[in-house]
């Protein structure tokens, strides 16, 4: 079975957990079957390199040797060793593995790249900082390294960078630090450095941050904005800055799925270079409770690789192609849910949308009273396949499940009617109602205006929404008892509800 990159990431973590005490990894062949079965090993290799600071580094070495061609592996290991912002731990990892596979390896050649643990910045850091402006992967590599440091070492590194660099190159690195961890000491240090950076990028980031900032941090942000203004940074020119960086590329594939029963939606954004046909690819998972949850991307892959990853990423789910302007607006709505602390990977990658103007969804919906057959068509629609609650969905639903276990199946409709407002309490009701509106808009974008207007009519009919939620509870009970293999209750449920 082909896995999407998020599932591959989870599989690697599962291996790390399962084999943390193992010694001879060759004796655990059964554990590698899932990764072995993947036709494209490039994603596996990319994600393994993200784990080189993992305590179980011997397993990571084993898997890299298993899935990465030797020439490619050797080249990547040398890049790690020569990178001035790589931790000593990562360099030692690379040196150990390189010694096993590179016949040209010598201690004299490699040792000159090992830094004193207290020296974080050397002569070629400026090149890395400048490269990170145009390559989010470099920016994220720095942040992957940064989060492995102790709190004290984080501050030392930030202050070291501030001593030697300023303006946009510095701000580009520190903006994700501040935005992803504003309440930490490192985040507050990054904020103060951004205030003194004389950077238009810092001005944009801090101004935008105020829209959703917690009241406790607003005074500090405003103080640092005042410092930037005193340094002459008074206009937000960041959009033109990024448009210039993106001028050689254009939007390529922009896709989204319908939300599942937990509100999760899988989103793809990508750009293609007009000259080389190489693609920047970003995958995002967001939901309507927490906003942006996870993100990863590749800065340089072929169009073929991009389309293959998209196919595996959605894996049977219907992926809707959406205009870039609309999808950017959708992402901004998820950002508003996240408010603070978005994943730093997303903070880095979202800049490839800087030349795109977000547009709100516009459709002239009409409402009408739904007939029984129209309501039934909504209940049978494809997007509702995963619209049910699992046993750990919420405390309220867990209580409902316990009640159902003490109730005969014949009385399930009764307890549903009596408890629906407890499971779908006000906040939950609002989330699910907006989810219906979300799907209505996506249906309209896909050209299915008939279903779009049915859903919009449902959204505006509180009595019918209640009936819709009752159906979700029926489906949830069915799924729960099916998973438990409770034959008697399954049979009774099917007699009552399954048509």
XYZ file of C-alpha atoms in Angstrom:
499
model
C 0.000 0.000 0.000
C 1.403 3.373 -1.032
C 1.622 5.827 1.849
C 1.464 9.596 1.710
C 4.372 11.523 3.281
C 2.552 12.148 6.562
C 1.917 8.412 6.890
C 5.572 7.655 6.057
C 6.609 10.086 8.783
C 4.349 8.247 11.240
C 5.736 4.861 10.123
C 9.314 6.043 10.789
C 8.298 7.207 14.257
C 6.668 3.834 14.866
C 9.905 2.064 13.921
C 11.953 4.334 16.185
C 9.649 3.515 19.084
C 9.433 -0.222 18.396
C 13.184 -0.757 17.878
C 14.587 1.670 20.432
C 16.294 -1.151 22.355
C 17.217 -3.311 19.367
C 20.826 -3.968 18.383
C 20.929 -6.074 15.220
C 18.413 -4.314 13.002
C 18.835 -6.949 10.280
C 16.881 -9.344 12.478
C 13.710 -7.258 12.306
C 12.856 -7.536 8.616
C 9.131 -7.760 9.270
C 9.173 -4.220 10.664
C 10.423 -2.743 7.399
C 7.833 -4.250 5.074
C 5.690 -1.132 4.916
C 8.599 1.157 3.967
C 10.086 -1.498 1.659
C 6.787 -1.592 -0.237
C 6.910 2.090 -1.154
C 7.739 2.518 -4.825
C 9.361 5.931 -4.326
C 12.010 5.922 -1.603
C 12.902 9.623 -2.016
C 10.322 10.797 0.510
C 11.517 8.177 3.011
C 15.111 9.393 2.650
C 14.153 13.058 3.008
C 12.221 12.338 6.199
C 14.991 10.136 7.629
C 17.458 12.993 7.305
C 15.116 15.027 9.508
C 15.749 12.459 12.269
C 19.552 12.555 12.450
C 19.442 14.181 15.900
C 17.211 11.376 17.175
C 18.650 9.427 20.112
C 18.118 6.181 18.180
C 20.568 7.310 15.503
C 21.845 3.788 14.782
C 18.426 2.848 13.402
C 18.363 6.008 11.257
C 21.785 5.062 9.831
C 20.527 1.554 9.091
C 17.440 2.863 7.307
C 19.409 5.424 5.295
C 21.742 2.692 4.091
C 18.685 0.608 3.228
C 16.807 3.237 1.234
C 19.319 5.796 -0.062
C 21.701 5.097 -3.002
C 25.318 5.294 -1.814
C 26.413 8.139 -4.090
C 23.452 10.292 -3.053
C 23.947 9.394 0.611
C 27.645 10.279 0.521
C 26.939 13.660 -1.046
C 24.272 14.496 1.519
C 26.508 13.448 4.451
C 29.295 15.737 3.238
C 26.799 18.595 3.015
C 25.851 17.982 6.647
C 29.485 17.978 7.749
C 30.303 21.205 5.924
C 27.181 23.071 7.042
C 28.148 25.588 9.719
C 24.703 25.499 11.316
C 24.679 21.740 11.776
C 24.919 20.514 15.358
C 28.044 18.644 16.409
C 25.758 15.689 17.133
C 24.554 15.679 13.524
C 28.108 16.052 12.193
C 29.271 13.123 14.281
C 26.316 11.119 12.959
C 27.369 11.980 9.395
C 31.039 11.227 10.083
C 30.235 7.819 11.571
C 28.066 6.838 8.643
C 30.442 8.325 6.076
C 33.330 6.298 7.481
C 31.367 3.130 6.691
C 30.571 3.944 3.074
C 33.146 6.437 1.690
C 36.533 4.979 0.765
C 37.971 8.520 0.474
C 37.108 9.347 4.066
C 39.906 10.579 6.301
C 39.820 11.933 9.825
C 42.078 14.839 8.881
C 39.704 15.932 6.130
C 36.585 15.641 8.275
C 37.813 16.911 11.623
C 38.340 20.447 10.372
C 34.581 20.794 10.001
C 33.839 19.966 13.639
C 33.052 23.139 15.576
C 33.633 23.852 19.212
C 30.262 23.166 20.849
C 30.121 26.778 22.056
C 30.747 28.255 18.624
C 27.537 28.380 16.636
C 28.408 30.717 13.808
C 31.423 30.751 11.494
C 32.535 32.338 8.247
C 30.008 30.816 5.828
C 26.878 31.426 7.927
C 26.019 34.496 5.892
C 25.775 32.361 2.761
C 23.351 30.039 4.563
C 21.229 32.918 5.837
C 20.961 34.415 2.366
C 20.158 31.053 0.798
C 17.391 30.499 3.350
C 15.506 33.525 1.994
C 14.894 31.767 -1.311
C 14.848 28.180 -0.036
C 12.444 27.376 2.829
C 14.053 23.946 3.247
C 17.299 25.607 4.373
C 15.307 27.817 6.722
C 13.542 24.763 8.164
C 16.833 22.849 8.529
C 18.048 25.680 10.738
C 14.865 25.554 12.808
C 15.054 21.746 13.089
C 18.536 22.270 14.500
C 17.407 25.161 16.697
C 14.639 23.258 18.490
C 17.089 20.510 19.545
C 19.126 23.000 21.608
C 18.719 23.648 25.302
C 16.865 26.829 26.263
C 20.131 28.529 27.182
C 21.853 27.513 23.954
C 18.904 28.821 21.952
C 19.465 32.281 23.470
C 23.226 32.090 22.862
C 22.668 31.250 19.199
C 20.096 34.001 18.674
C 22.347 36.626 20.242
C 25.323 35.371 18.210
C 23.366 35.819 15.002
C 22.201 39.274 16.089
C 25.778 40.412 16.733
C 26.906 39.686 13.195
C 23.846 40.056 10.965
C 20.869 42.321 10.452
C 18.053 43.199 8.104
C 16.237 40.680 5.933
C 18.611 37.683 6.092
C 18.523 37.701 9.882
C 14.796 38.463 10.124
C 13.961 35.625 7.739
C 15.497 33.140 10.178
C 14.058 34.651 13.348
C 10.469 35.330 12.246
C 9.492 31.617 12.461
C 11.218 31.375 15.853
C 9.069 34.191 17.199
C 5.803 33.224 15.463
C 5.979 29.538 16.438
C 7.015 30.081 20.072
C 6.082 33.660 21.091
C 5.522 32.751 24.736
C 8.984 31.208 25.229
C 12.192 32.956 26.257
C 13.633 32.178 22.820
C 10.550 33.685 21.162
C 10.795 36.862 23.242
C 14.515 37.136 22.457
C 13.789 36.708 18.747
C 11.132 39.437 19.002
C 13.587 41.937 20.496
C 16.185 41.104 17.843
C 13.586 41.555 15.096
C 12.819 45.002 16.496
C 16.444 45.980 15.960
C 16.884 44.208 12.630
C 15.960 47.132 10.335
C 14.065 44.608 8.226
C 10.922 45.111 6.167
C 10.204 41.404 6.683
C 10.232 41.891 10.450
C 7.896 44.887 10.089
C 5.416 42.788 8.094
C 5.595 39.819 10.485
C 5.059 41.891 13.628
C 2.277 43.998 12.091
C 0.444 40.860 10.928
C 0.977 39.165 14.289
C -0.967 41.898 16.071
C -4.184 40.779 14.351
C -4.378 37.647 16.526
C -1.934 38.421 19.327
C -2.617 37.604 22.950
C -3.045 40.762 25.018
C -0.059 39.870 27.202
C 2.403 40.172 24.321
C 0.884 43.115 22.415
C 2.899 45.794 24.307
C 6.209 44.062 23.470
C 5.263 43.714 19.790
C 4.208 47.371 19.566
C 7.429 48.459 21.299
C 9.532 46.590 18.757
C 7.471 47.950 15.878
C 8.221 51.422 17.239
C 11.953 50.596 17.186
C 11.668 49.516 13.555
C 9.853 52.739 12.659
C 12.534 54.813 14.374
C 15.073 53.006 12.161
C 13.127 54.137 9.084
C 11.101 50.977 8.426
C 7.639 52.504 8.128
C 6.073 50.702 5.153
C 5.305 47.053 4.554
C 7.185 46.293 1.334
C 7.455 42.583 2.020
C 4.964 41.638 -0.681
C 7.088 43.246 -3.402
C 10.181 41.643 -1.867
C 8.717 38.147 -2.143
C 7.096 38.807 -5.516
C 10.560 39.534 -6.862
C 11.854 36.240 -5.438
C 8.909 34.377 -7.000
C 8.925 36.095 -10.382
C 10.313 33.066 -12.248
C 7.540 30.726 -11.090
C 3.765 30.509 -11.124
C 1.072 28.600 -9.200
C 0.843 24.952 -10.260
C -1.413 22.523 -8.317
C -3.659 23.854 -5.534
C -5.836 21.135 -3.992
C -7.967 20.453 -0.934
C -10.127 17.618 0.385
C -13.524 17.720 2.017
C -13.293 17.756 5.829
C -13.504 14.415 7.602
C -15.336 13.684 10.858
C -12.654 15.497 12.852
C -12.610 18.490 10.523
C -9.258 17.531 8.971
C -8.522 18.748 5.465
C -5.457 17.891 3.398
C -4.150 20.807 1.369
C -1.547 21.002 -1.393
C 0.062 24.170 -2.723
C 2.764 24.152 -5.373
C 4.582 26.400 -7.827
C 6.351 25.527 -11.063
C 9.427 27.269 -12.444
C 8.677 28.750 -15.872
C 12.123 27.851 -17.224
C 13.108 24.568 -15.604
C 9.668 23.025 -14.920
C 10.890 22.210 -11.405
C 8.284 22.397 -8.663
C 8.048 23.698 -5.117
C 5.626 21.438 -3.290
C 3.952 21.953 0.109
C 1.500 19.667 1.945
C -0.558 20.960 4.862
C -3.017 19.362 7.267
C -5.475 21.645 9.055
C -8.704 21.230 10.950
C -11.553 23.468 12.077
C -10.642 23.123 15.768
C -6.907 23.930 15.876
C -6.194 25.415 12.457
C -2.831 24.572 10.851
C -1.599 21.311 12.395
C 1.255 19.982 10.257
C 3.227 20.953 7.186
C 6.124 19.721 5.084
C 7.503 20.622 1.699
C 10.116 20.029 -0.980
C 11.821 22.989 -2.600
C 12.885 21.315 -5.827
C 11.165 18.284 -7.356
C 9.991 17.449 -10.866
C 6.422 18.001 -12.001
C 6.117 14.222 -12.346
C 7.225 13.721 -8.734
C 4.810 16.409 -7.590
C 1.829 14.784 -9.270
C 2.842 11.327 -8.010
C 3.078 12.612 -4.421
C -0.322 14.288 -4.748
C -1.843 11.015 -5.954
C -0.358 9.128 -2.983
C -1.174 11.943 -0.584
C -4.884 11.833 -1.330
C -4.966 8.064 -1.861
C -8.505 7.528 -3.033
C -9.937 10.671 -1.483
C -11.346 13.208 -3.852
C -8.940 16.109 -4.196
C -10.545 19.307 -5.425
C -8.488 21.629 -7.589
C -9.106 25.117 -6.240
C -8.065 28.523 -7.617
C -4.910 29.727 -5.768
C -6.634 32.909 -4.595
C -9.490 30.962 -3.003
C -7.171 28.412 -1.374
C -5.020 31.162 0.090
C -8.173 32.611 1.642
C -9.015 29.183 3.086
C -5.506 28.919 4.564
C -5.863 32.369 6.110
C -9.085 31.242 7.793
C -7.188 28.305 9.288
C -4.465 30.712 10.422
C -7.124 32.716 12.265
C -8.110 29.538 14.106
C -4.467 28.803 14.951
C -3.999 32.419 16.098
C -0.576 31.845 17.657
C 1.991 29.056 17.600
C 1.547 27.748 14.029
C 4.090 25.072 12.998
C 7.327 26.804 12.012
C 7.383 24.759 8.812
C 4.164 26.479 7.748
C 5.533 29.919 8.654
C 8.464 29.252 6.304
C 6.527 27.754 3.410
C 3.602 30.195 3.343
C 5.888 32.826 1.808
C 5.588 31.097 -1.579
C 2.020 32.465 -1.632
C 3.150 36.064 -1.177
C 2.409 37.131 -4.759
C -1.132 35.719 -4.621
C -4.037 37.884 -3.477
C -6.489 35.948 -1.328
C -10.105 36.129 -2.379
C -13.201 35.267 -0.361
C -15.481 32.615 -1.748
C -18.390 34.188 -3.648
C -21.468 32.307 -4.724
C -25.069 33.432 -5.007
C -26.618 30.713 -2.854
C -30.372 30.315 -2.665
C -32.163 28.541 0.163
C -35.290 26.416 0.070
C -37.083 23.927 2.282
C -35.413 20.575 1.684
C -37.625 17.662 0.711
C -37.153 14.270 2.357
C -35.402 12.954 -0.743
C -33.052 15.956 -0.870
C -32.167 15.500 2.787
C -31.553 11.818 2.178
C -29.245 12.654 -0.734
C -27.098 14.697 1.670
C -26.951 11.797 4.137
C -25.761 9.505 1.324
C -23.243 11.962 -0.159
C -19.608 10.859 -0.518
C -18.184 13.491 1.835
C -20.229 12.079 4.747
C -18.485 8.677 4.610
C -16.183 9.683 7.467
C -18.617 11.958 9.284
C -18.997 10.013 12.497
C -17.508 10.279 15.984
C -15.024 7.703 17.232
C -15.012 6.434 20.794
C -12.393 8.975 21.961
C -13.875 11.936 20.117
C -14.862 13.911 23.219
C -15.743 13.450 26.869
C -19.374 14.081 25.999
C -19.404 11.388 23.331
C -17.596 8.938 25.625
C -20.375 9.480 28.173
C -22.930 8.858 25.430
C -21.198 5.606 24.433
C -21.246 4.420 28.055
C -24.960 5.196 28.176
C -25.551 3.227 24.969
C -23.780 0.199 26.457
C -26.336 0.228 29.269
C -29.240 0.580 26.841
C -30.927 -1.928 24.547
C -30.505 -1.172 20.862
C -34.258 -0.685 20.493
C -33.947 2.454 22.632
C -30.994 4.015 20.801
C -33.171 6.586 19.029
C -34.553 7.634 22.400
C -31.145 8.249 23.992
C -29.966 10.021 20.832
C -32.869 12.443 21.029
C -32.337 13.009 24.754
C -28.570 13.525 24.551
C -27.933 15.177 21.199
C -27.561 18.656 22.744
C -25.002 17.268 25.198
C -22.812 15.813 22.452
C -23.375 18.717 20.053
C -23.160 21.455 22.658
C -23.035 25.084 21.510
C -19.388 25.250 20.427
C -19.499 21.816 18.822
C -22.761 22.692 17.086
C -21.167 25.805 15.613
C -18.089 23.936 14.375
C -20.178 21.283 12.616
C -22.542 23.876 11.154
C -19.621 25.782 9.664
C -18.285 22.478 8.335
C -21.527 22.044 6.397
C -21.086 25.547 4.960
C -17.461 24.713 4.096
C -18.546 21.682 2.071
C -21.294 23.705 0.426
C -18.674 26.157 -0.847
C -16.346 23.375 -1.994
C -19.226 21.700 -3.855
C -19.939 24.970 -5.626
C -16.258 25.296 -6.577
C -16.340 21.764 -7.994
C -19.337 22.693 -10.164
C -21.943 20.743 -8.174
C -24.257 23.706 -7.559
C -27.252 21.472 -6.838
C -25.605 19.853 -3.814
C -24.062 23.201 -2.845
C -27.514 24.789 -2.520
C -28.913 21.759 -0.669
C -26.124 22.076 1.892
C -26.592 25.836 2.169
C -30.294 25.241 2.792
C -29.411 22.670 5.454
C -26.997 25.144 7.042
C -29.842 27.625 7.440
C -32.393 25.133 8.816
C -31.785 24.557 12.552
C -34.459 21.850 12.849
C -33.026 19.879 9.963
C -29.460 20.330 11.237
C -30.593 18.634 14.432
C -31.876 15.707 12.374
C -28.560 15.663 10.507
C -26.638 15.472 13.794
C -28.911 12.655 14.966
C -27.893 10.730 11.861
C -24.216 11.332 12.710
C -24.815 9.795 16.142
C -26.565 6.811 14.546
C -23.613 6.259 12.231
C -21.216 6.708 15.169
C -22.989 4.029 17.184
C -22.936 1.686 14.206
C -19.186 2.213 13.684
C -18.508 1.768 17.393
C -20.341 -1.543 17.709
C -19.013 -2.745 14.364
C -15.464 -2.175 15.656
C -16.406 -4.107 18.833
C -17.908 -6.872 16.718
C -21.081 -6.785 18.805
C -23.155 -8.939 16.459
C -26.460 -8.497 18.269
C -26.391 -4.713 18.378
C -25.067 -4.484 14.814
C -27.964 -6.632 13.590
C -30.529 -4.519 15.443
C -28.963 -1.251 14.229
C -29.093 -2.475 10.647
C -32.738 -3.429 11.033
C -33.576 0.036 12.364
C -31.360 2.364 10.355
C -29.571 0.760 7.417
C -31.559 1.002 4.231
